[in-house]
mmCIF file of C-alpha atoms in Angstrom:
data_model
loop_
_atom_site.group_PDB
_atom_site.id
_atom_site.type_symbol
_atom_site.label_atom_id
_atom_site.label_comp_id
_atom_site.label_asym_id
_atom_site.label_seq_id
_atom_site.Cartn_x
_atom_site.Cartn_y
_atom_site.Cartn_z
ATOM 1 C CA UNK A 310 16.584 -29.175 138.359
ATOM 2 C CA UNK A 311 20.197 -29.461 136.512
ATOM 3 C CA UNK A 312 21.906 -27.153 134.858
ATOM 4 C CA UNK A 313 21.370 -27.150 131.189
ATOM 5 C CA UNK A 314 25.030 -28.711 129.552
ATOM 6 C CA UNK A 315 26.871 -25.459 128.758
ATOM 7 C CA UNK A 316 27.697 -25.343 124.785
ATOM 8 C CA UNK A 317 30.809 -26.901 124.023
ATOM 9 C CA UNK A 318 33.315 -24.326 122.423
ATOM 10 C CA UNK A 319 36.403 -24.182 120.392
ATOM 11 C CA UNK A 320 38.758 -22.053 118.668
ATOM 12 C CA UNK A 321 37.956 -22.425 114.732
ATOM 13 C CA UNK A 322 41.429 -23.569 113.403
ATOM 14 C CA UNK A 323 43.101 -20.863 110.730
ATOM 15 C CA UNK A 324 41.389 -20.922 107.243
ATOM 16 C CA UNK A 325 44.070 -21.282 104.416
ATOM 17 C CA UNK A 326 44.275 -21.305 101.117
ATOM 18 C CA UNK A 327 43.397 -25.099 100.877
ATOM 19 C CA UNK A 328 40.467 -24.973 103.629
ATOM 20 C CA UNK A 329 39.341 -21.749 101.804
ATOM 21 C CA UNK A 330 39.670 -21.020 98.737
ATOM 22 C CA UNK A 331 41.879 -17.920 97.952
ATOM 23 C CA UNK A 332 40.930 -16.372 100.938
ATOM 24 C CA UNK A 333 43.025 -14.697 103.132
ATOM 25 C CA UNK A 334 43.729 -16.383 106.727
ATOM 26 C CA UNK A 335 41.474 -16.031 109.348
ATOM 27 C CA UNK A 336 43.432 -15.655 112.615
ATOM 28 C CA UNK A 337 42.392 -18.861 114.712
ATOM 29 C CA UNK A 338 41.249 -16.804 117.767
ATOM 30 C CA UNK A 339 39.343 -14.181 115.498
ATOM 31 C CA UNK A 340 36.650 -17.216 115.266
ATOM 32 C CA UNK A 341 35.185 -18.939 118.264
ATOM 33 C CA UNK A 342 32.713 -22.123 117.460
ATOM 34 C CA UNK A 343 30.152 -22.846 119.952
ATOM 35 C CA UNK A 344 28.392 -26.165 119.745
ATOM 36 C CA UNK A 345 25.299 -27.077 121.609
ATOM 37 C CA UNK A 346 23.265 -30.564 121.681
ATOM 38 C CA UNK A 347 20.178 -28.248 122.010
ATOM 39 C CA UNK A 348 20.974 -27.149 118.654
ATOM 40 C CA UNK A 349 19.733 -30.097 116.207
ATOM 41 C CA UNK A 350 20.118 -28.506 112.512
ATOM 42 C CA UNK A 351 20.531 -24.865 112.502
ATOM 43 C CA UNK A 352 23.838 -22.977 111.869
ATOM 44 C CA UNK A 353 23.977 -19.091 113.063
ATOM 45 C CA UNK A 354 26.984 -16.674 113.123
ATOM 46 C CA UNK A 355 27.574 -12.709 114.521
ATOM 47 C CA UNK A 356 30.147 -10.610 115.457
ATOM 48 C CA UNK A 357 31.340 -10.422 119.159
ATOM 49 C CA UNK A 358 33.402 -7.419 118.836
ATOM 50 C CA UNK A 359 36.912 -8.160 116.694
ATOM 51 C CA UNK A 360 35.202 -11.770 117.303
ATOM 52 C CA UNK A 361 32.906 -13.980 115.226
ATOM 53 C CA UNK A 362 31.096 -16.577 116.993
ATOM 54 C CA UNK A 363 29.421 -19.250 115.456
ATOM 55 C CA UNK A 364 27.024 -21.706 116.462
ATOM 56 C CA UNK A 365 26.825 -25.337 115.286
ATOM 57 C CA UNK A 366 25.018 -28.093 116.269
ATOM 58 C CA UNK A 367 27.291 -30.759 118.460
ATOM 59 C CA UNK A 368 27.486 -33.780 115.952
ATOM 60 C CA UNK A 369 28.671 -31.694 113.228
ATOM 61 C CA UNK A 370 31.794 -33.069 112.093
ATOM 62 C CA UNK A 371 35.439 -31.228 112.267
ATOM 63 C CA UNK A 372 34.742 -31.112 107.885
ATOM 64 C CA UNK A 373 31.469 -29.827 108.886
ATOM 65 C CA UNK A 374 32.290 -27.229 111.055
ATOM 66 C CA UNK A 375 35.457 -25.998 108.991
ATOM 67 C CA UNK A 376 32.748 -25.527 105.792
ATOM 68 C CA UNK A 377 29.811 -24.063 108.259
ATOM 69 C CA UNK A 378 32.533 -21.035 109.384
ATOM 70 C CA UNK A 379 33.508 -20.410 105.649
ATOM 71 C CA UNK A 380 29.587 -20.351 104.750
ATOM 72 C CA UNK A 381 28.690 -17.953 107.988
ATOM 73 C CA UNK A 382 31.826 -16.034 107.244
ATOM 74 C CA UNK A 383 31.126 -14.985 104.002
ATOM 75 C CA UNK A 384 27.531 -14.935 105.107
ATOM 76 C CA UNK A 385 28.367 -11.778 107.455
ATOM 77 C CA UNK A 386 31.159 -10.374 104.874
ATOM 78 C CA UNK A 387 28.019 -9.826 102.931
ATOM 79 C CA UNK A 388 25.424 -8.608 105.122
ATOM 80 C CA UNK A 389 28.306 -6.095 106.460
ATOM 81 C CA UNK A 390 29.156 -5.196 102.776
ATOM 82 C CA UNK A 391 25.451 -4.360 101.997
ATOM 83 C CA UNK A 392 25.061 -2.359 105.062
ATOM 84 C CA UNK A 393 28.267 -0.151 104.358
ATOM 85 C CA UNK A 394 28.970 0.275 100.630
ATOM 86 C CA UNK A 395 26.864 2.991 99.237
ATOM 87 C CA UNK A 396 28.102 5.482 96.164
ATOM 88 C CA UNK A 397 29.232 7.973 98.246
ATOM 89 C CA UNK A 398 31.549 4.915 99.669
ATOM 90 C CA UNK A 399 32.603 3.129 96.096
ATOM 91 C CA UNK A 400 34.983 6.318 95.572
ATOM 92 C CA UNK A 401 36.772 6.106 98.784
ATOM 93 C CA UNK A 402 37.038 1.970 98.753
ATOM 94 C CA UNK A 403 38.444 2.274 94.726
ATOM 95 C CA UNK A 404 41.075 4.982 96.248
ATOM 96 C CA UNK A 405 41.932 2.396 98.874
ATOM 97 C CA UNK A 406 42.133 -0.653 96.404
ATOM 98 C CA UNK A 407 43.969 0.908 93.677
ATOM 99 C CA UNK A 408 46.775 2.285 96.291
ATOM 100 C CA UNK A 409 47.686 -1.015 97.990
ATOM 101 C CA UNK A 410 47.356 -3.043 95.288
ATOM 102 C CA UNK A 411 48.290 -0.599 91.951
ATOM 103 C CA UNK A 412 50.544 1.930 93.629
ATOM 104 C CA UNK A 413 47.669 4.563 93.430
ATOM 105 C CA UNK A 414 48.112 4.707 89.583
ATOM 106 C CA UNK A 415 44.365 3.954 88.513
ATOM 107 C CA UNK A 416 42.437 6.771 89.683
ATOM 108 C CA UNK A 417 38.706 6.684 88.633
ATOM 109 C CA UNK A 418 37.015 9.853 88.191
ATOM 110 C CA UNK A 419 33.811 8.379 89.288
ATOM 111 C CA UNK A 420 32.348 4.921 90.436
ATOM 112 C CA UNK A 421 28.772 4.457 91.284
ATOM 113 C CA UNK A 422 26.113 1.450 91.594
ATOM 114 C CA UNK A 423 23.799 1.323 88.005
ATOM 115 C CA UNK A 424 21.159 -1.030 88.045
ATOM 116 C CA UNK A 425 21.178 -1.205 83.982
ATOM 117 C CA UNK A 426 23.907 -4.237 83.673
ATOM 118 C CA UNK A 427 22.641 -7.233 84.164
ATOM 119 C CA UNK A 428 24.872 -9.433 81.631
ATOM 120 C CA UNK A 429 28.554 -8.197 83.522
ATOM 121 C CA UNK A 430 29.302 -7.357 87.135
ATOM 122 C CA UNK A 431 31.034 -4.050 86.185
ATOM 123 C CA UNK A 432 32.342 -1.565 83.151
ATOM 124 C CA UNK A 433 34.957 1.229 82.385
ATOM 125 C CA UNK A 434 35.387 3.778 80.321
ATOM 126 C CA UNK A 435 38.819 4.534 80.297
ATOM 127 C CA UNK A 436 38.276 7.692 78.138
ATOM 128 C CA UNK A 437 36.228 9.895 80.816
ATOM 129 C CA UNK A 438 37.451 7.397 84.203
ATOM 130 C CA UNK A 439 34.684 6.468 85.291
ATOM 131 C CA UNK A 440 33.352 3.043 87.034
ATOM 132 C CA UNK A 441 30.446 1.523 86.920
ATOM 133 C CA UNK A 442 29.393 -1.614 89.255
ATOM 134 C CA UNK A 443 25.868 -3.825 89.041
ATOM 135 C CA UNK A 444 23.710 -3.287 91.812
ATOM 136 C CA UNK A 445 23.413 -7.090 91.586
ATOM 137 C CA UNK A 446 26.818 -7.299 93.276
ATOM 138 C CA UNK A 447 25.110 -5.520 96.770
ATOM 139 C CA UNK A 448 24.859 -8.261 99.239
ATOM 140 C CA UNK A 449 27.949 -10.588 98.012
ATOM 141 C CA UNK A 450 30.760 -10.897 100.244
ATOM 142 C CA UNK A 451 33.300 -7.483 100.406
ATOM 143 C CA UNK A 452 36.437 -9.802 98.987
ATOM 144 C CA UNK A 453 33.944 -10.143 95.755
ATOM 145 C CA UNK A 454 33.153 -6.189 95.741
ATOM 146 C CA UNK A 455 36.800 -5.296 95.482
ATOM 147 C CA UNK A 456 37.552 -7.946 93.015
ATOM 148 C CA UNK A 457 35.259 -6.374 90.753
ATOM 149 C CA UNK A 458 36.385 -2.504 91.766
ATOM 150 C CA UNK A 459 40.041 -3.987 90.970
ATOM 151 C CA UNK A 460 39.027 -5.462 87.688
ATOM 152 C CA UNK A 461 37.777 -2.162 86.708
ATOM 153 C CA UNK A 462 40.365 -0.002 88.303
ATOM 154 C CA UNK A 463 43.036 -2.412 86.104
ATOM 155 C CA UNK A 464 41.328 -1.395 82.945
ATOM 156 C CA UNK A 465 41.975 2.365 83.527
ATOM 157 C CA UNK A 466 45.699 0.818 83.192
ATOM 158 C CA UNK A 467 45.858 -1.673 80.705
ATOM 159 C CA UNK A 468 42.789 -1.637 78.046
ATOM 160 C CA UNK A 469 42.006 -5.269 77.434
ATOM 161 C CA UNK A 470 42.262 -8.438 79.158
ATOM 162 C CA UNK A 471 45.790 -9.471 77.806
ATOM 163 C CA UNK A 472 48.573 -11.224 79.995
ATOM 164 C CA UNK A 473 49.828 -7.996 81.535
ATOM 165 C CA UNK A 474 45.781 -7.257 82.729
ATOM 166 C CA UNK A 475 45.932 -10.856 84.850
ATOM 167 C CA UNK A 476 49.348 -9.705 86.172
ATOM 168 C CA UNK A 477 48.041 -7.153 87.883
ATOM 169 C CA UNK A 478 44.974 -8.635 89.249
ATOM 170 C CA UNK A 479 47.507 -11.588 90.406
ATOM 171 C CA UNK A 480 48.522 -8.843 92.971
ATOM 172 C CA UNK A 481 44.980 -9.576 94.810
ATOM 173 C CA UNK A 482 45.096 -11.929 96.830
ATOM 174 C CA UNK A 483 41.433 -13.472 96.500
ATOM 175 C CA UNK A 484 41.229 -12.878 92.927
ATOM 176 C CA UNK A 485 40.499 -17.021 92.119
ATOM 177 C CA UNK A 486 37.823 -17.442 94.959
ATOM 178 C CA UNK A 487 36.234 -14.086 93.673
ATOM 179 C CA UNK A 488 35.980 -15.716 90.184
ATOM 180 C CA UNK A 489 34.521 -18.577 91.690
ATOM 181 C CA UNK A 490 32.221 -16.987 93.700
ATOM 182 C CA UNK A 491 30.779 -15.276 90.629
ATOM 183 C CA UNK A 492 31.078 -18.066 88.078
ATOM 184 C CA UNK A 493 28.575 -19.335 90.860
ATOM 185 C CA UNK A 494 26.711 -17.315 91.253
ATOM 186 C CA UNK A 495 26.032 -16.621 87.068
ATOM 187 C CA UNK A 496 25.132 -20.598 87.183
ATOM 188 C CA UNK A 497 22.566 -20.478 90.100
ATOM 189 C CA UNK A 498 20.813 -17.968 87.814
ATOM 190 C CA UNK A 499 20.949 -20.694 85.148
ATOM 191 C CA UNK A 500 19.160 -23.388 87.136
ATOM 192 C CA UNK A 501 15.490 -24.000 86.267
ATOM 193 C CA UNK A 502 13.025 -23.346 88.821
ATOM 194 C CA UNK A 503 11.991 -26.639 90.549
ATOM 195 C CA UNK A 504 8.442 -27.608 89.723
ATOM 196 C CA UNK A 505 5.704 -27.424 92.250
ATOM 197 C CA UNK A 506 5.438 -31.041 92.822
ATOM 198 C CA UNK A 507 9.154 -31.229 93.461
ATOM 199 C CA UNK A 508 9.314 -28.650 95.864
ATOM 200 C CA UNK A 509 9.353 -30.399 100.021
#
């Protein structure tokens, strides 16, 4: 009997700015694409060490492929960021944020997950420091998590959401794809339900 073909694999090329959104690169040998001609529709990603491998089917396209990794990538960014990010961990992560990207000047006195905001992704009160994030944002990708803890940890500098607020977001890197991510995900919450009959 044969061997079965071996999976056909490739180095996923870097992910910019244009491939990706704002995100940041992806170092081309951090992502390895298999693809296999057993593999008819199905798309499946996990980590191989400091490695993510992902498997496509082999007449997926280059385009294809390039929008499969950013879809399993973020996929895993979220699963990972769901696993890991608990209250006692929104402290230390806000500590981390606000030094790299605000020169450790905002300095919450608490942030916590509160499952009572369901019309914003997160709130401040500058007064008594303290953070609040939706438990809605558990499960989105990490980059979207710190966009929000950096949204709020700007307020505890600058009160409203004037030109000098956006400058210092602008210091994030992924601030745009973040936005985008969540102006998504507030309109997939706005689409009706598909009727029985229309459902395959």
């Amino acid at each position: 009997m044969p061997a079965a073909p071996r999976p056909e694999r490739s180095r996923a090329p870097r992910r910019t700015a244009a491939s990706a959104g704002a995100a940041a690169p992806v170092p081309a040998d951090a992502v390895e694409v298999r693809r296999s001609t057993r593999r008819r529709r199905t798309v499946s990603a996990y980590r191989e060490g400091e490695r993510t491998i992902v498997l496509i089917p082999a007449r997926m396209t280059k385009a294809e492929e390039q929008r499969w990794v950013t879809v399993m990538l973020d996929k895993l960014a979220a699963q990972e960021s769901k696993r890991r990010l608990g209250d006692e961990d929104l402290g230390a992560r806000a500590a981390e944020l606000s030094a790299r990207y605000f020169g450790g000047r905002a300095r919450p006195a608490s942030v916590r997950w509160v499952t009572n905001q369901n019309t914003r992704w997160g709130s401040c009160t500058p007064a008594d420091g303290s953070i609040r994030l939706s438990h809605r944002l558990r499960g989105m990708p990490e980059y979207v998590v710190d966009y929000v803890l950096l949204h709020e940890l700007a307020h505890l500098l600058v009160p409203g959401h004037g030109p000098r607020f956006w400058e210092l977001l602008d210091a994030y890197p992924r601030t745009e794809r973040a936005r985008g991510y969540l102006e998504g995900a507030v309109a997939a919450g706005r689409l009706p339900e598909p009727a029985a009959d229309d459902a395959e």
